[in-house]
Amino acid sequence: MDRTTRGICKTLSQVADNNEAAAIAVMRAAEAVGDELLRQQLLNVIHRLNLDASQLRFARETLAGQGLKRA
């Protein structure tokens, strides 16, 4: 795997980690909110953040796998 591919893989992992950390922070906020509509909107945001993190990790694994095949 070349330097560029490793850098992209690292960035994808970092963004996925940040999304998961943000989801946890938003989850804590959702627990503290009394407004049910706002709570549901926050839960939707949490869901999207986690989906995005999963997609980023999948993209990273796919890219890393292709990099290994080329080597």
Coordinates of C-alpha atoms in Angstrom, one line a residue:
M1 CA 0.0 0.0 0.0
D2 CA 1.5 3.4 -1.0
R3 CA 1.8 6.5 1.2
T4 CA -1.2 8.2 -0.4
T5 CA -3.5 5.2 0.2
R6 CA -2.4 4.9 3.8
G7 CA -3.0 8.6 4.3
I8 CA -6.5 8.3 2.9
C9 CA -7.2 5.2 5.0
K10 CA -6.0 7.1 8.1
T11 CA -8.2 10.0 7.3
L12 CA -11.3 7.8 6.7
S13 CA -10.7 6.1 10.1
Q14 CA -10.3 9.5 11.9
V15 CA -13.5 10.9 10.4
A16 CA -15.4 7.7 11.3
D17 CA -14.0 8.0 14.9
N18 CA -15.1 11.6 15.0
N19 CA -18.6 10.7 13.8
E20 CA -18.9 8.1 16.5
A21 CA -17.7 10.5 19.2
A22 CA -20.1 13.1 18.0
A23 CA -23.0 10.5 18.1
I24 CA -22.2 9.8 21.7
A25 CA -22.2 13.5 22.6
V26 CA -25.5 14.0 20.8
M27 CA -26.9 11.0 22.6
R28 CA -26.1 12.5 26.0
A29 CA -27.8 15.7 24.9
A30 CA -30.8 13.8 23.7
E31 CA -31.2 12.2 27.1
A32 CA -31.3 15.6 28.7
V33 CA -33.8 17.2 26.4
G34 CA -37.4 17.4 27.5
D35 CA -38.9 18.2 24.1
E36 CA -39.9 14.9 22.5
L37 CA -39.8 16.3 18.9
L38 CA -36.2 17.6 19.4
R39 CA -35.2 14.3 21.1
Q40 CA -36.4 12.4 18.0
Q41 CA -34.5 14.8 15.7
L42 CA -31.4 14.2 17.7
L43 CA -31.9 10.5 17.6
N44 CA -32.1 10.7 13.8
V45 CA -28.8 12.7 13.8
I46 CA -27.2 10.0 15.9
H47 CA -28.4 7.3 13.5
R48 CA -27.0 9.2 10.5
L49 CA -23.7 9.7 12.2
N50 CA -23.4 6.0 13.0
L51 CA -24.4 5.1 9.4
D52 CA -21.8 7.4 8.0
A53 CA -19.1 6.0 10.3
S54 CA -20.0 2.5 9.1
Q55 CA -19.8 3.6 5.4
L56 CA -16.5 5.3 6.0
R57 CA -15.0 2.2 7.7
F58 CA -16.3 0.1 4.8
A59 CA -14.7 2.5 2.3
R60 CA -11.4 2.3 4.2
E61 CA -11.4 -1.5 4.2
T62 CA -12.2 -1.6 0.5
L63 CA -9.5 0.9 -0.3
A64 CA -7.0 -0.9 1.9
G65 CA -7.9 -4.2 0.3
Q66 CA -7.4 -2.8 -3.2
G67 CA -4.0 -1.4 -2.1
L68 CA -2.9 -4.8 -0.8
K69 CA -4.0 -6.5 -4.1
R70 CA -1.8 -4.0 -6.1
A71 CA 1.3 -4.7 -3.9

